[in-house]
Structure formats: C-alpha cells, structure tokens
Amino acid sequence: MKQWYTAKELTEINLSVLPGSIAGLIKLAKREKWEAQQRMGKGGGYEYHISNLPAVARKALEVQQIEALMPRLHESRAVLNKPVSVHHVDLNERQRSTADARATVITAINAMYDQGISKESAIAALLAQAKTGQLEQINPVLDKALQLAKDPRGNSDSIYPSDRSIKRWFAKDTTQLAPASKREIKIPEWANSFLMCWQRPEKPSVEHAYRQFTEGYEGTPPSIYAVRRFIKKMGNVSKERGRMGARELKNILPFMRRDFSQLLPADIYSADGHTHDGEVQHPFHGRPFRPEITTFIDIATRRVVGVSVDLAESSIAVLDALISSCTQAVPALIYVDNGGGYANALLKDKATGVLARLGSTMTHSLPYSSQARGVIERVHQTLWVDAAKGQAGFIGKDMDQEARHDQFKLSRKAVKQGGVMHLMGWESFMQMVNERINWYNSRPHSTLPKITDSLGKRRHQSPDEVWNHFKDEGWSPITLTGDDAAQVFRPRTTRTANRGEIKFMSNIYFSHELTEWHGEQVHIAYDLNDPQYVWVYEPESGTLICKAELNGNRQDYMPRSVVEQARENRAKGRKRRLEVKLEEVEAELNGRPALEQDTPAYIPGIGSITPELIKGRTAAIEETVVTESTERSLQDMTPAERISLYQAYLNGKSVLDVHAFWFKTYGKSKEFSAWARRTSEELKIGPEARTL
C-alpha cells in the first residue's frame, strides 16, 4: 500500500479534518512536525507519511487504495467501507511496510469470504495463484503485498508466507500485524570470558577459542552452539574488535567523504610515490629494476599535473615532480604523507626550502592513514598498476607466484649468460608513462560532473575538460617565468664563506665578491645537474651577492654534478658492503687459526689477548717482514704482512722513520679493526669448538 503522499494528494480527499488548500496543509505539517521525506522526481517538495494523518483520513486513503488494488477479487463494496486499519505508532519503516502489506492480504481474503468462500479455501487459492504466477498477472500490486507480508526472518525459501502464517494474522489484533522489531542482545554472563579467548589478533577459530574458554571456566559452560548463536547476533564490527588492529579496523568503520566541489584548480595538489609493479631495464647498465614514480594530481579537477620517474624515492625526485606540476599552475597547498621525500629541509626549511620561496604550504596526513589520501592512492591503481599488468615484466601481488618466479629466473639468466632481454627498455618505459598520463587526463572520471557530449551521450567529464572549463569561466593559473622558476626551484643550503671560497659537495666555489663575507654564513643555490656555478644570497634580505664559479681560483679540476656524486657514493657503499660479505664467506669457508687464551692483557684495538701468544703466532714471519719492510713499500705488502709488521713494532721492534706515521694511525684503520674483531670472535669459540 502507498505510504507517502504529497500535500496536493491529501487535499484531494476533501476531508473536514484536513485543510482544503496545499499551503494550509504544509503549514499544518510543519506545525505538528509530520514525518516527511524529500519527493523524488520533477518539482521536488516533500511527501508525508500516512501515519501522520488522523484516523478518518487514513481510513479514507485505505478505502481508495483497496478499491484500486482488488477490483477483480470481489464486487461487493461492503468490506471496502470497513477496511483493516493498522496503527503505526512507534514502528519503523520495515514494520510499517510489512503491517500494511498484511492488512492488504487480510482485506483481500475477507472480500473472498464475503462471496461465500471459506477463509481456508481463500488462503489456499491466493497462495496457489501467487506461486503459479497467475496473481502477478491478475493483480500485481496484491502479489507484491503478499511478498512484503512475509517475515524476512523466516527459514522458508519461498518468497510468499505460508498458510499457517496468514491464519495467525487473522487471530491477532490489527495493531499486532507488524512483525516484532529486532530485540537487543541479552549478553550472557559468560560472554566476556569467551570473547577474551576469541577476540585476539591471532584470529583463532570458534572451536579453538571455545576449548581455551572451557578449560578455565568455573561451573557448567555453555555449549558451543550457544556460543555460535551469540557470535551470530553480534554486530559485524563488534566481532572484529581485538581480532583486527586499529588501522585495519578503519577499513570497515564509517567514514566521511570529502567534498571538493568548492575547490578551484591548483588549490590542493596531492602527491605520492609508487614503486612500479613491473621490472624494466636500468638506463645505465640494463639490469632489471623497479623505478620509482612520483605523481602530483590536482584535487579539484582530478588532473595529473606532474610526474617524475627516478631510480629510487628521494627529495630530488619529489622536487622534479613539483617542478613539472608548477609548469601547469603553482599550488596553494600540497597534501602528502610523512615520507622522507617530502619531510626534508630541501623542501620545508623556512630559510632555504623550495616551498618557502614558492609560497605553497605542505601539509601531511596522519601516520597510517592512507585512506585520507584516497585520491592519489586510487591514481596508482588506475595509472600505473593497470599499465604494469600489460607489460612482460609485471611482478605485482596479483600475479601467480610460480609465473612470477619463472619470469624472475628468465631475466636473471639473460643478465648472467647473455641473450635478449624481454623487459621494457628505459626509453620505451618513459614513452609509456607519458602516454598513460595523456590517456588518464582525457578519459571520463566518475567523480566529476556529468555532461551531454557532442554525440548526445550522457557521461562524466574528463580532467582536461574540467580544467579547461575553469579557464573558460575566468580562472587563470599562476605560473612562473623562466628566471623566476630558476630562482625558486634551485635547491638552497647554508654555507660559511672563507677567504672568498665556499665548499659544497666536495667542490670549492670562488668569487672575489665574497671577500667581505669572510667567516659569515650565506645561502647558496645550486643546479642539480650543472656543478659549474652556485648562486650566493644574503641570508636576511635574500639579495643576490654573486655567482661563484667552480674552482674559480684553481685550475685543472674535473667537476662532478650532484647527481653523479650521489651515484658514485651509492656505488661505493654497495661495493664496501659486498667486500665485507665476501670476507665473511671466505672466513666461514677456510676458517681462521684461533689463539688460546692465557693471562689476558689489554692491547689497544685488540682487547684481552696475551702478548706471548701473539708473539708466538707471528715469530716465524716477524723477522722476514721487518727485514723486507726496509726494501718494500707498505702498499706492496699483503694485509697479513702489514698486521705482522704492526705487531712486531708493538712488541718492541724499532720503528723505521718511514713507518712512523703509519704505525701511529694503523691501529685505528678499518683493516686492523676487522682483523681484531675476527680474532676476538675466534677466541670466544674456544679450542674445544675449533677441534669439532
């Protein structure tokens, strides 16, 4: 039965208990605070629930509905003058709908009963027509009411109620036709004890938790079936508390959707880095690796405004993407996470940071709150993850582990043994990145407004269309000229001038104009890829002092850029770590002769080792080493010979003049420290373990 009526429909009843005009009825509804809902469709306005009306008005409406519902079931109008009335006090929407549907079914059966058909026969005939589909053809509204009348909590698979249920409706008072509401869970006394065993981060099964629960329970424990029934009645979120952490639990809790309809382009940029889910060939050595993609997106238009691709996430990669995005428009606010690529002095320092000169504000999301940056997180999936799945080198989490392992072996075999590499080259990868950005910005976006295009198709706007629409409406982006961009985006740092020189990144820059700034701190700006010059500024006013030249007071010096130095330092670090690992492997394979500990004596750099034992260990070669050291340079000696020579000097041998400085500093060298560490570890093993 219809539950909601407009003011116009209610005035058409022509009852004395209701105002005769639409305006009067609306005033009455506002004064008495009728339950109302927004009317769907053209014109808008409100609809009022039937429960707000006086009993006389409700009866009149029910008579009209019954006359429309069942014109084929009976001809007598006697029953229509006495329709079944249901009181809707303190009922929710589901209860009202079910109660009204049951009232409709009872009215239809009573009409058939008035024509001489028994109630049992009328119920059987009505259900038979419904199950065979005849009722839907004869009276689809009554068929729908019969479906709504069924209690959804029943166990039957049929969409219609049983004959026994309909008979019970006749035995009830008309005010009791509504189904019972969902009652509050009565928490048993054992619930807390069981939940302590079940709501744990290990996520034990019910059986496992029940066994632990019954072992320490005093008295007669409930059955496992009672426990299962209690868990079934718990809310879906309450079940997971304790079994899920706070961060994981946020994925099923209610959340707030952020509205961006009032934003203008470049009001907020969101940025994040993404490690590519596919391997490509390294631009320098061709080996497989996964590049880091930093993406900037405009929140108002969902347009990708800047991208940087680098070998690893760093502040330089973020700065490169920021420069790219600022060619479109300078942002007012940048919304990022707390990664090291964003929270660093290069960008955020108040005196020398890029953002301070740019005039933009950077704000960070809370830790472990990637949901707050859902826009940029979704861009990774659409832009880069989907693109990686179309490549031969995809190794994402969605890939089959066996196929992923086979692909890994195939690429490493090509590197080791030579052959054709099946992975995408660097130039092809960069071309793919640019093509994906153009594709993304030109495709309809589901969060943007809808339009009717030139083909008459109703669709969402694309990011490019929204960006251009704002331009057409009078918005103009704030951009930087070439000179301004150079001043803003050159990274800055603080250095001390010394006799016209400034030391930076192992390079020395010189200018005569720095003479009067001797001993004072200045700000310098540098180019990431060109080390030839640095620009020196006054700290307080920011006035340019001079342009200092690399080795301006020296000749024959080979400069290196910041990027080249970073690569060289990284390669040196990797080489050093590999040498240490190789040393450990050789020690494990060949072993080392251990010293037996006697009366400990402390030797700087070595620890508690008996001098006699050391002397006995090296006596065989000591004389030879000392004798040969006068003829051989220290660089020509092996590490073992240098160590033996150093020990000989410690034991009283006269130190040669050419070795005096070496003897003074060798005890602090890495070579001697590594030997001392190995010797100490061997002493800890003991002679018994070394003989096994």
XYZ file of C-alpha atoms in Angstrom:
692
model
C 0.000 0.000 0.000
C 1.120 3.510 -0.658
C 2.721 5.109 2.411
C 3.760 8.621 1.325
C 1.526 11.394 -0.038
C 2.130 14.885 -1.327
C 0.198 17.872 0.002
C -1.791 18.005 -3.248
C -2.886 14.364 -2.947
C -4.028 14.875 0.649
C -6.125 17.950 -0.195
C -7.926 15.959 -2.899
C -9.503 13.702 -0.211
C -11.795 16.602 0.766
C -11.991 15.824 4.477
C -13.038 18.389 7.060
C -10.230 17.338 9.410
C -7.601 18.482 6.902
C -7.039 21.937 5.368
C -8.501 22.358 1.920
C -5.515 24.188 0.412
C -1.991 22.973 -0.263
C -0.422 25.899 1.606
C -2.630 25.276 4.642
C -1.724 21.609 4.693
C 2.006 22.396 4.515
C 1.663 24.801 7.444
C -0.155 22.117 9.451
C 2.591 19.579 8.690
C 5.315 21.984 9.834
C 3.438 22.937 12.985
C 2.794 19.333 14.025
C 6.211 18.152 12.751
C 4.914 15.451 10.458
C 7.309 12.756 9.320
C 8.355 13.778 5.821
C 10.798 12.828 3.090
C 12.150 14.559 0.006
C 9.989 13.918 -3.025
C 11.802 12.286 -5.943
C 11.257 13.485 -9.463
C 10.486 16.759 -11.163
C 9.281 19.578 -8.937
C 10.767 18.351 -5.670
C 8.902 19.162 -2.457
C 8.035 16.806 0.399
C 5.867 13.745 0.918
C 4.147 12.973 4.238
C 3.710 9.549 5.777
C 0.227 8.186 6.260
C 0.876 7.704 9.980
C 0.789 11.493 10.441
C -2.873 11.706 9.400
C -5.938 11.464 11.631
C -7.673 8.096 11.708
C -10.508 9.324 9.462
C -8.085 10.457 6.794
C -6.171 7.201 6.945
C -9.324 5.192 6.524
C -10.348 7.245 3.520
C -6.961 6.695 1.896
C -7.060 2.964 2.625
C -10.509 2.719 1.026
C -9.147 4.361 -2.125
C -6.185 2.022 -2.231
C -8.218 -1.132 -1.651
C -10.556 -0.152 -4.432
C -7.573 0.159 -6.742
C -5.842 -2.979 -5.502
C -8.522 -5.635 -5.810
C -11.127 -4.777 -8.455
C -11.027 -8.365 -9.786
C -11.296 -10.222 -6.488
C -14.751 -9.090 -5.435
C -17.668 -6.907 -6.439
C -19.122 -6.227 -3.042
C -18.242 -2.791 -1.592
C -19.365 -3.677 1.919
C -15.876 -4.650 3.016
C -14.315 -1.570 1.447
C -16.330 0.611 3.771
C -14.681 -1.158 6.708
C -11.013 -1.570 5.763
C -8.487 -3.045 8.132
C -6.674 -0.209 9.901
C -3.174 -0.539 11.290
C -1.855 1.856 13.919
C 1.691 2.999 13.073
C 2.765 4.346 16.419
C 6.446 3.631 17.268
C 7.047 1.471 14.201
C 9.984 1.673 11.857
C 9.688 1.716 8.087
C 10.113 -2.036 7.675
C 7.443 -2.770 10.269
C 5.022 -0.327 8.669
C 5.504 -1.808 5.206
C 5.034 -5.362 6.453
C 1.998 -4.478 8.569
C 0.301 -2.622 5.710
C 1.022 -5.498 3.327
C -0.546 -7.979 5.761
C -3.569 -5.730 6.132
C -3.981 -5.726 2.359
C -3.832 -9.534 2.230
C -6.403 -9.835 5.057
C -8.735 -7.398 3.270
C -8.495 -9.391 0.022
C -9.232 -12.675 1.803
C -12.177 -11.113 3.673
C -13.609 -9.960 0.341
C -13.460 -13.523 -0.974
C -15.004 -14.749 2.284
C -17.952 -12.371 1.810
C -18.635 -14.042 -1.537
C -19.154 -17.397 0.218
C -15.636 -18.815 0.116
C -14.163 -20.111 3.373
C -11.032 -18.471 4.714
C -9.019 -21.698 4.357
C -10.064 -22.009 0.705
C -9.444 -18.334 0.055
C -5.933 -18.545 1.582
C -5.122 -21.712 -0.398
C -6.410 -20.180 -3.629
C -4.486 -16.946 -3.088
C -1.183 -18.775 -2.411
C -1.747 -21.139 -5.343
C -2.297 -18.220 -7.710
C 0.784 -16.470 -6.332
C 3.112 -19.483 -6.648
C 1.953 -20.274 -10.200
C 2.378 -16.666 -11.315
C -1.326 -16.051 -12.025
C -1.702 -13.494 -9.230
C 1.067 -11.327 -10.699
C -0.915 -11.130 -13.938
C -4.317 -10.635 -12.299
C -3.274 -8.140 -9.637
C 0.495 -7.367 -9.475
C 0.023 -4.950 -6.560
C -1.582 -7.631 -4.397
C 1.160 -10.064 -5.419
C 3.774 -7.569 -4.240
C 1.884 -7.026 -0.980
C 1.843 -10.770 -0.375
C 5.623 -10.867 -0.764
C 6.137 -7.919 1.588
C 3.875 -9.550 4.168
C 6.335 -12.417 4.684
C 8.602 -12.056 7.694
C 12.167 -11.908 6.319
C 13.429 -13.720 9.406
C 11.666 -16.933 8.343
C 13.588 -20.015 7.252
C 11.466 -20.837 4.218
C 12.981 -20.389 0.757
C 9.657 -19.259 -0.685
C 9.062 -15.555 -1.278
C 5.478 -15.908 -0.044
C 4.241 -16.576 3.509
C 2.811 -19.962 4.489
C -0.905 -20.607 5.045
C -0.257 -21.040 8.771
C 1.314 -17.575 8.969
C -1.701 -15.985 7.247
C -4.091 -17.745 9.658
C -2.125 -16.341 12.597
C -2.630 -12.830 11.201
C -6.404 -13.291 11.485
C -6.026 -14.367 15.124
C -4.146 -11.201 16.012
C -5.448 -7.790 16.777
C -4.995 -5.336 13.893
C -2.466 -3.402 15.977
C -0.246 -6.504 16.200
C 0.194 -7.194 12.499
C 3.604 -5.547 12.448
C 6.492 -8.011 12.944
C 8.483 -7.741 16.109
C 11.444 -5.407 15.980
C 14.967 -6.658 16.375
C 15.400 -7.042 20.077
C 18.539 -6.044 21.902
C 21.011 -8.804 22.528
C 20.903 -10.135 26.047
C 24.557 -10.572 26.896
C 25.130 -13.832 28.786
C 27.349 -13.845 31.837
C 29.984 -15.986 30.116
C 30.279 -13.688 27.084
C 33.176 -11.599 28.337
C 35.243 -14.650 29.299
C 34.743 -16.226 25.887
C 35.472 -13.026 23.954
C 38.800 -12.707 25.766
C 39.755 -16.045 24.180
C 38.235 -15.309 20.757
C 38.882 -11.602 20.113
C 42.639 -11.906 19.720
C 44.926 -10.770 16.882
C 45.796 -14.413 16.131
C 42.157 -14.770 14.946
C 41.522 -18.200 16.470
C 38.578 -20.273 15.279
C 35.469 -20.640 17.423
C 36.441 -24.221 18.288
C 39.959 -23.201 19.351
C 38.699 -20.304 21.477
C 35.937 -22.496 22.965
C 38.476 -25.072 24.154
C 40.541 -22.410 25.905
C 37.385 -20.848 27.331
C 36.052 -24.104 28.844
C 39.411 -25.067 30.390
C 39.359 -22.149 32.815
C 35.587 -21.684 33.179
C 34.128 -22.281 36.637
C 30.789 -24.036 36.603
C 28.876 -25.512 33.689
C 29.990 -23.836 30.459
C 27.541 -23.126 27.635
C 27.501 -25.358 24.587
C 29.447 -24.390 21.517
C 26.141 -23.948 19.700
C 25.079 -21.297 22.208
C 28.414 -19.587 21.652
C 27.905 -19.624 17.872
C 24.409 -18.167 18.242
C 25.770 -15.371 20.410
C 28.505 -14.537 17.860
C 25.946 -14.539 15.060
C 23.908 -11.900 16.902
C 26.916 -9.609 17.355
C 27.452 -6.681 15.017
C 29.877 -7.171 12.150
C 32.275 -4.544 13.506
C 31.989 -5.696 17.129
C 33.014 -9.186 16.039
C 36.300 -7.916 14.657
C 37.402 -5.784 17.604
C 40.530 -7.349 19.029
C 40.853 -9.640 16.009
C 41.805 -6.658 13.856
C 44.125 -3.789 14.756
C 43.017 -0.176 14.834
C 44.460 0.540 11.380
C 42.823 -2.484 9.772
C 39.554 -1.871 11.600
C 39.259 1.551 9.957
C 38.568 -0.210 6.646
C 35.153 -1.375 7.873
C 34.175 1.616 10.031
C 32.046 4.539 8.771
C 33.956 7.371 7.177
C 33.487 10.911 5.911
C 33.595 11.718 2.203
C 35.448 14.897 1.382
C 33.645 17.362 -0.847
C 35.834 19.061 -3.448
C 33.084 20.831 -5.404
C 34.059 24.241 -3.986
C 37.745 23.940 -4.848
C 39.461 25.677 -7.740
C 42.270 24.146 -9.779
C 45.663 24.310 -8.022
C 44.039 24.896 -4.619
C 45.271 21.492 -3.451
C 47.771 19.126 -5.044
C 48.173 15.626 -3.650
C 51.383 13.694 -4.250
C 52.755 10.251 -3.549
C 55.462 7.895 -4.744
C 54.804 4.458 -6.212
C 57.303 1.686 -6.863
C 56.444 0.339 -10.294
C 54.903 -3.141 -10.232
C 56.952 -4.239 -13.216
C 60.664 -4.566 -13.927
C 62.295 -2.526 -16.679
C 65.856 -2.222 -17.920
C 68.085 0.120 -15.930
C 69.075 3.154 -18.033
C 72.786 2.771 -17.127
C 73.566 -0.950 -17.019
C 70.429 -2.583 -18.441
C 69.795 -4.865 -15.473
C 66.222 -5.412 -14.215
C 64.983 -2.958 -11.617
C 61.774 -1.254 -10.466
C 61.714 2.544 -10.922
C 60.018 4.978 -8.538
C 57.187 7.105 -9.983
C 56.190 10.300 -8.129
C 52.791 11.660 -9.191
C 51.138 15.036 -8.489
C 47.353 15.304 -9.001
C 45.038 18.308 -8.741
C 42.172 17.556 -6.339
C 39.587 19.887 -7.906
C 39.906 18.506 -11.440
C 41.492 15.079 -10.787
C 44.087 16.019 -13.410
C 47.626 14.629 -13.268
C 49.749 17.777 -13.372
C 53.263 16.449 -12.746
C 55.223 13.184 -12.825
C 58.824 12.295 -12.060
C 60.499 8.946 -12.682
C 63.678 8.190 -10.752
C 65.800 5.250 -9.718
C 64.632 5.497 -6.080
C 62.393 7.672 -3.915
C 64.215 10.806 -2.813
C 63.754 14.509 -2.215
C 65.269 15.185 -5.639
C 62.598 13.028 -7.329
C 59.860 14.902 -5.446
C 61.379 18.241 -6.418
C 61.484 17.176 -10.061
C 57.770 16.249 -9.963
C 56.961 19.540 -8.209
C 58.757 21.495 -10.921
C 56.770 19.586 -13.541
C 53.455 20.328 -11.797
C 54.243 24.022 -11.363
C 54.522 24.391 -15.136
C 50.738 23.844 -15.116
C 49.938 26.011 -12.071
C 51.567 26.867 -8.741
C 49.624 25.099 -5.950
C 48.371 26.783 -2.806
C 48.583 23.614 -0.690
C 50.335 20.259 -1.166
C 48.880 17.252 0.678
C 51.342 14.375 1.179
C 52.352 11.636 3.605
C 55.239 11.695 6.084
C 57.825 10.061 3.816
C 61.409 11.261 3.710
C 60.926 12.530 0.165
C 58.519 15.205 1.471
C 59.553 15.881 5.081
C 63.027 17.275 4.444
C 64.888 20.559 4.607
C 65.245 20.778 0.826
C 61.507 21.407 0.563
C 60.360 22.601 4.002
C 63.179 24.628 5.551
C 61.825 28.093 6.372
C 65.000 29.825 5.247
C 66.270 27.754 2.329
C 63.354 25.445 1.425
C 61.750 25.481 -2.032
C 58.207 25.786 -0.647
C 59.068 28.962 1.281
C 60.166 30.653 -1.950
C 57.282 29.159 -3.909
C 54.674 30.396 -1.404
C 52.993 26.973 -1.137
C 52.062 25.165 2.073
C 52.752 21.469 2.602
C 50.530 19.506 4.982
C 50.904 15.862 5.963
C 48.306 13.190 6.591
C 48.316 11.298 9.865
C 50.586 8.237 10.036
C 48.997 5.036 8.713
C 46.075 6.989 7.228
C 46.346 6.283 3.535
C 42.525 6.446 3.372
C 42.793 10.203 3.862
C 44.699 10.393 0.577
C 42.387 8.083 -1.318
C 42.530 10.220 -4.466
C 46.239 9.726 -5.103
C 46.134 6.111 -3.870
C 43.478 5.298 -6.475
C 45.514 7.018 -9.199
C 48.303 4.490 -8.627
C 45.896 1.650 -9.384
C 44.383 3.223 -12.490
C 47.559 4.692 -13.977
C 50.484 2.511 -13.023
C 49.301 -0.873 -11.726
C 46.989 -1.453 -14.703
C 49.771 -0.325 -17.052
C 52.250 -2.716 -15.420
C 49.875 -5.650 -15.940
C 50.203 -5.114 -19.681
C 53.999 -5.451 -19.569
C 56.135 -8.559 -19.799
C 57.938 -7.674 -16.569
C 54.894 -7.462 -14.247
C 55.669 -8.796 -10.744
C 52.757 -7.334 -8.748
C 50.965 -9.029 -5.881
C 48.128 -10.182 -8.182
C 50.477 -12.307 -10.290
C 50.753 -16.050 -9.821
C 53.791 -16.799 -7.659
C 55.037 -19.620 -9.888
C 54.850 -17.478 -13.025
C 56.476 -14.612 -11.176
C 59.378 -16.827 -10.119
C 59.828 -18.167 -13.672
C 59.941 -14.637 -15.048
C 62.470 -13.643 -12.414
C 64.746 -16.528 -13.380
C 64.376 -15.729 -17.078
C 65.523 -12.118 -16.684
C 68.441 -13.046 -14.392
C 69.553 -15.770 -16.793
C 69.670 -13.230 -19.610
C 71.828 -10.951 -17.449
C 74.189 -13.729 -16.377
C 74.569 -15.675 -19.617
C 73.729 -13.022 -22.170
C 70.855 -13.043 -24.602
C 67.815 -10.980 -25.463
C 66.214 -9.192 -22.503
C 62.413 -9.430 -22.622
C 61.954 -6.442 -20.290
C 60.937 -2.976 -21.496
C 63.776 -0.563 -22.201
C 64.092 2.778 -20.419
C 63.063 4.919 -23.399
C 60.028 2.735 -24.066
C 59.086 2.942 -20.409
C 59.252 6.753 -20.371
C 57.136 6.836 -23.530
C 54.578 4.595 -21.812
C 54.495 6.950 -18.794
C 53.677 9.974 -20.966
C 51.028 8.055 -22.906
C 49.319 6.907 -19.699
C 49.167 10.478 -18.366
C 47.558 11.745 -21.575
C 45.105 8.829 -21.530
C 44.149 9.426 -17.897
C 43.587 13.165 -18.283
C 41.385 12.720 -21.346
C 39.108 9.921 -20.094
C 35.816 10.488 -18.186
C 36.270 10.430 -14.411
C 33.495 9.015 -12.217
C 33.838 11.724 -9.524
C 33.495 14.656 -11.936
C 30.187 16.248 -13.073
C 28.161 14.763 -15.911
C 27.655 16.396 -19.295
C 25.980 15.571 -22.597
C 28.714 15.416 -25.218
C 28.511 16.318 -28.898
C 27.265 12.828 -29.726
C 24.341 13.181 -27.329
C 25.834 10.710 -24.852
C 25.459 11.348 -21.148
C 28.824 10.850 -19.435
C 31.205 12.219 -16.806
C 33.666 14.951 -17.698
C 37.350 14.239 -18.131
C 40.018 16.016 -16.037
C 41.171 18.001 -19.085
C 37.589 19.146 -19.766
C 37.097 20.351 -16.181
C 40.481 22.127 -16.212
C 39.584 23.932 -19.466
C 36.087 24.693 -18.155
C 37.563 26.602 -15.222
C 39.752 28.538 -17.649
C 36.709 29.414 -19.744
C 34.940 30.636 -16.590
C 37.730 33.141 -15.901
C 40.193 31.184 -13.771
C 43.808 31.665 -14.754
C 46.698 29.601 -13.314
C 49.603 31.254 -11.505
C 52.759 30.308 -13.362
C 56.433 31.213 -13.138
C 58.629 32.729 -15.818
C 61.899 31.071 -16.754
C 64.014 33.282 -14.481
C 61.544 33.043 -11.585
C 61.387 29.265 -11.902
C 65.166 29.034 -11.841
C 65.334 31.160 -8.676
C 62.584 29.202 -6.933
C 63.475 25.638 -7.810
C 67.210 25.737 -7.355
C 67.789 23.916 -4.052
C 69.379 26.050 -1.349
C 71.503 25.395 1.689
C 73.638 27.343 4.159
C 77.413 27.515 3.977
C 80.212 29.650 5.514
C 82.361 31.826 3.275
C 86.082 31.521 3.870
C 88.540 33.834 2.089
C 86.319 34.102 -0.962
C 85.680 30.341 -1.113
C 82.587 28.250 -0.406
C 82.902 24.474 -0.001
C 79.927 22.444 -1.220
C 79.619 18.755 -2.201
C 83.414 18.247 -2.159
C 83.771 21.141 -4.585
C 85.173 24.630 -3.970
C 83.484 27.707 -5.466
C 85.214 31.072 -5.575
C 84.322 34.722 -6.159
C 86.193 37.919 -5.268
C 82.866 39.469 -4.239
C 82.834 37.160 -1.192
C 85.913 38.849 0.277
C 83.968 40.986 2.774
C 81.809 37.998 3.761
C 84.719 36.063 5.244
C 83.605 33.925 8.202
C 79.870 34.644 7.744
C 77.079 32.271 6.778
C 75.385 32.751 3.409
C 72.696 30.940 1.433
C 73.761 29.205 -1.758
C 71.545 27.909 -4.577
C 72.784 25.179 -6.901
C 71.743 23.376 -10.051
C 71.173 19.637 -9.661
C 72.819 18.731 -12.954
C 75.269 21.568 -13.523
C 78.007 21.981 -10.887
C 79.780 24.839 -12.656
C 78.236 27.639 -10.580
C 76.432 28.330 -7.307
C 74.404 31.455 -6.569
C 75.194 33.132 -3.239
C 72.483 35.129 -1.401
C 72.362 37.314 1.679
C 70.564 35.332 4.456
C 68.278 38.089 5.765
C 67.190 40.017 2.690
C 67.719 37.290 0.089
C 69.721 39.662 -2.122
C 71.998 38.025 -4.669
C 75.640 38.574 -3.654
C 77.433 36.887 -6.517
C 77.617 33.908 -8.825
C 80.526 31.797 -7.575
C 82.404 29.632 -10.059
C 83.649 26.119 -9.503
C 87.396 26.245 -8.796
C 87.451 29.902 -9.729
C 90.866 30.225 -8.074
C 92.229 26.883 -9.225
C 92.882 25.047 -12.462
C 92.790 21.525 -13.869
C 89.923 20.246 -11.732
C 87.316 17.824 -13.064
C 83.854 18.802 -11.734
C 81.121 16.371 -10.877
C 77.410 17.093 -10.627
C 75.328 16.412 -7.550
C 73.634 13.501 -9.262
C 76.925 11.957 -10.381
C 78.343 12.216 -6.870
C 75.244 10.620 -5.387
C 75.534 7.711 -7.812
C 79.248 7.286 -7.076
C 78.654 7.336 -3.309
C 75.895 4.792 -3.657
C 78.138 2.520 -5.757
C 80.962 2.833 -3.214
C 78.612 1.877 -0.391
C 77.377 -1.195 -2.260
C 80.943 -2.200 -3.091
C 82.029 -1.831 0.549
C 79.123 -3.964 1.773
C 79.904 -6.666 -0.794
C 83.569 -6.753 0.268
C 82.559 -7.278 3.903
C 80.218 -10.104 2.896
C 82.945 -11.709 0.752
C 85.355 -11.550 3.702
C 82.812 -13.294 5.925
C 82.193 -16.011 3.304
C 85.921 -16.715 2.968
C 86.309 -16.853 6.761
C 83.434 -19.336 7.052
C 84.875 -21.477 4.238
C 88.570 -21.544 5.200
C 88.421 -20.801 8.933
C 90.941 -18.859 10.998
C 93.566 -20.178 13.481
C 92.448 -19.214 16.963
C 94.619 -18.074 19.875
C 94.420 -19.895 23.182
C 93.712 -17.525 25.997
C 96.081 -17.402 28.960
C 96.566 -14.459 31.279
C 94.692 -11.658 29.481
C 96.493 -8.451 28.676
C 94.872 -5.396 27.142
C 96.219 -4.209 23.783
C 94.582 -1.109 22.222
C 92.453 -2.039 19.238
C 92.647 -5.796 20.019
C 91.325 -6.403 23.538
C 92.387 -9.027 26.093
C 94.957 -11.123 24.194
C 98.200 -12.498 25.655
C 101.220 -10.835 24.054
C 103.214 -14.065 24.290
C 100.620 -15.924 22.255
C 100.578 -13.208 19.626
C 104.370 -13.198 19.534
C 104.474 -16.977 19.194
C 101.925 -16.885 16.413
C 103.918 -14.390 14.352
C 107.503 -15.264 15.313
C 108.054 -17.336 12.178
C 107.479 -14.468 9.812
C 108.274 -11.478 12.026
C 111.929 -11.171 11.173
C 111.311 -11.611 7.488
C 108.615 -8.955 7.429
C 110.728 -6.395 9.325
C 113.725 -7.063 7.140
C 111.787 -6.872 3.899
C 109.891 -3.786 5.017
C 113.005 -1.700 4.524
C 113.031 -2.700 0.865
C 109.259 -2.974 0.138
C 106.651 -0.257 0.490
C 103.624 -0.741 2.736
C 101.344 -0.704 -0.336
C 103.122 -3.767 -1.768
C 102.544 -5.821 1.398
C 99.568 -8.110 1.927
C 97.178 -7.367 4.833
C 98.703 -10.250 6.830
C 102.209 -8.820 6.366
C 101.154 -5.345 7.462
C 99.459 -6.765 10.570
C 102.548 -8.808 11.429
C 104.759 -5.753 10.988
C 102.487 -3.696 13.237
C 102.593 -6.423 15.923
C 106.373 -6.537 15.702
C 106.537 -2.800 16.368
C 104.176 -3.258 19.318
C 106.449 -5.952 20.753
C 109.479 -3.672 20.868
C 110.966 -3.579 17.399
C 112.394 -0.226 16.424
C 110.002 1.727 14.237
C 111.526 2.853 10.952
C 111.285 6.539 10.199
C 109.329 5.918 7.005
C 106.804 3.891 9.040
C 106.391 6.276 11.989
C 103.186 7.957 10.790
C 101.758 4.645 9.544
C 102.445 2.954 12.909
C 100.741 5.809 14.761
C 97.477 5.588 12.735
C 97.278 1.926 11.698
C 95.645 0.814 14.958
C 92.549 2.864 14.034
C 92.314 1.644 10.424
C 89.456 -0.491 9.120
C 91.871 -3.264 8.092
C 93.285 -3.662 11.593
C 89.803 -3.302 13.236
C 88.414 -6.098 11.043
C 91.364 -8.357 11.952
C 90.937 -7.614 15.670
C 87.205 -8.342 15.502
C 87.776 -11.707 13.814
C 90.460 -12.614 16.341
C 88.146 -11.762 19.258
C 85.352 -13.880 17.800
C 87.716 -16.831 17.364
C 88.805 -16.573 20.993
C 85.164 -16.729 22.102
C 84.672 -20.025 20.237
C 87.295 -21.888 22.338
C 89.666 -24.698 21.452
C 87.055 -27.430 22.011
C 84.711 -25.979 19.374
C 87.567 -25.447 16.900
C 88.507 -29.134 17.027
C 84.982 -30.305 16.096
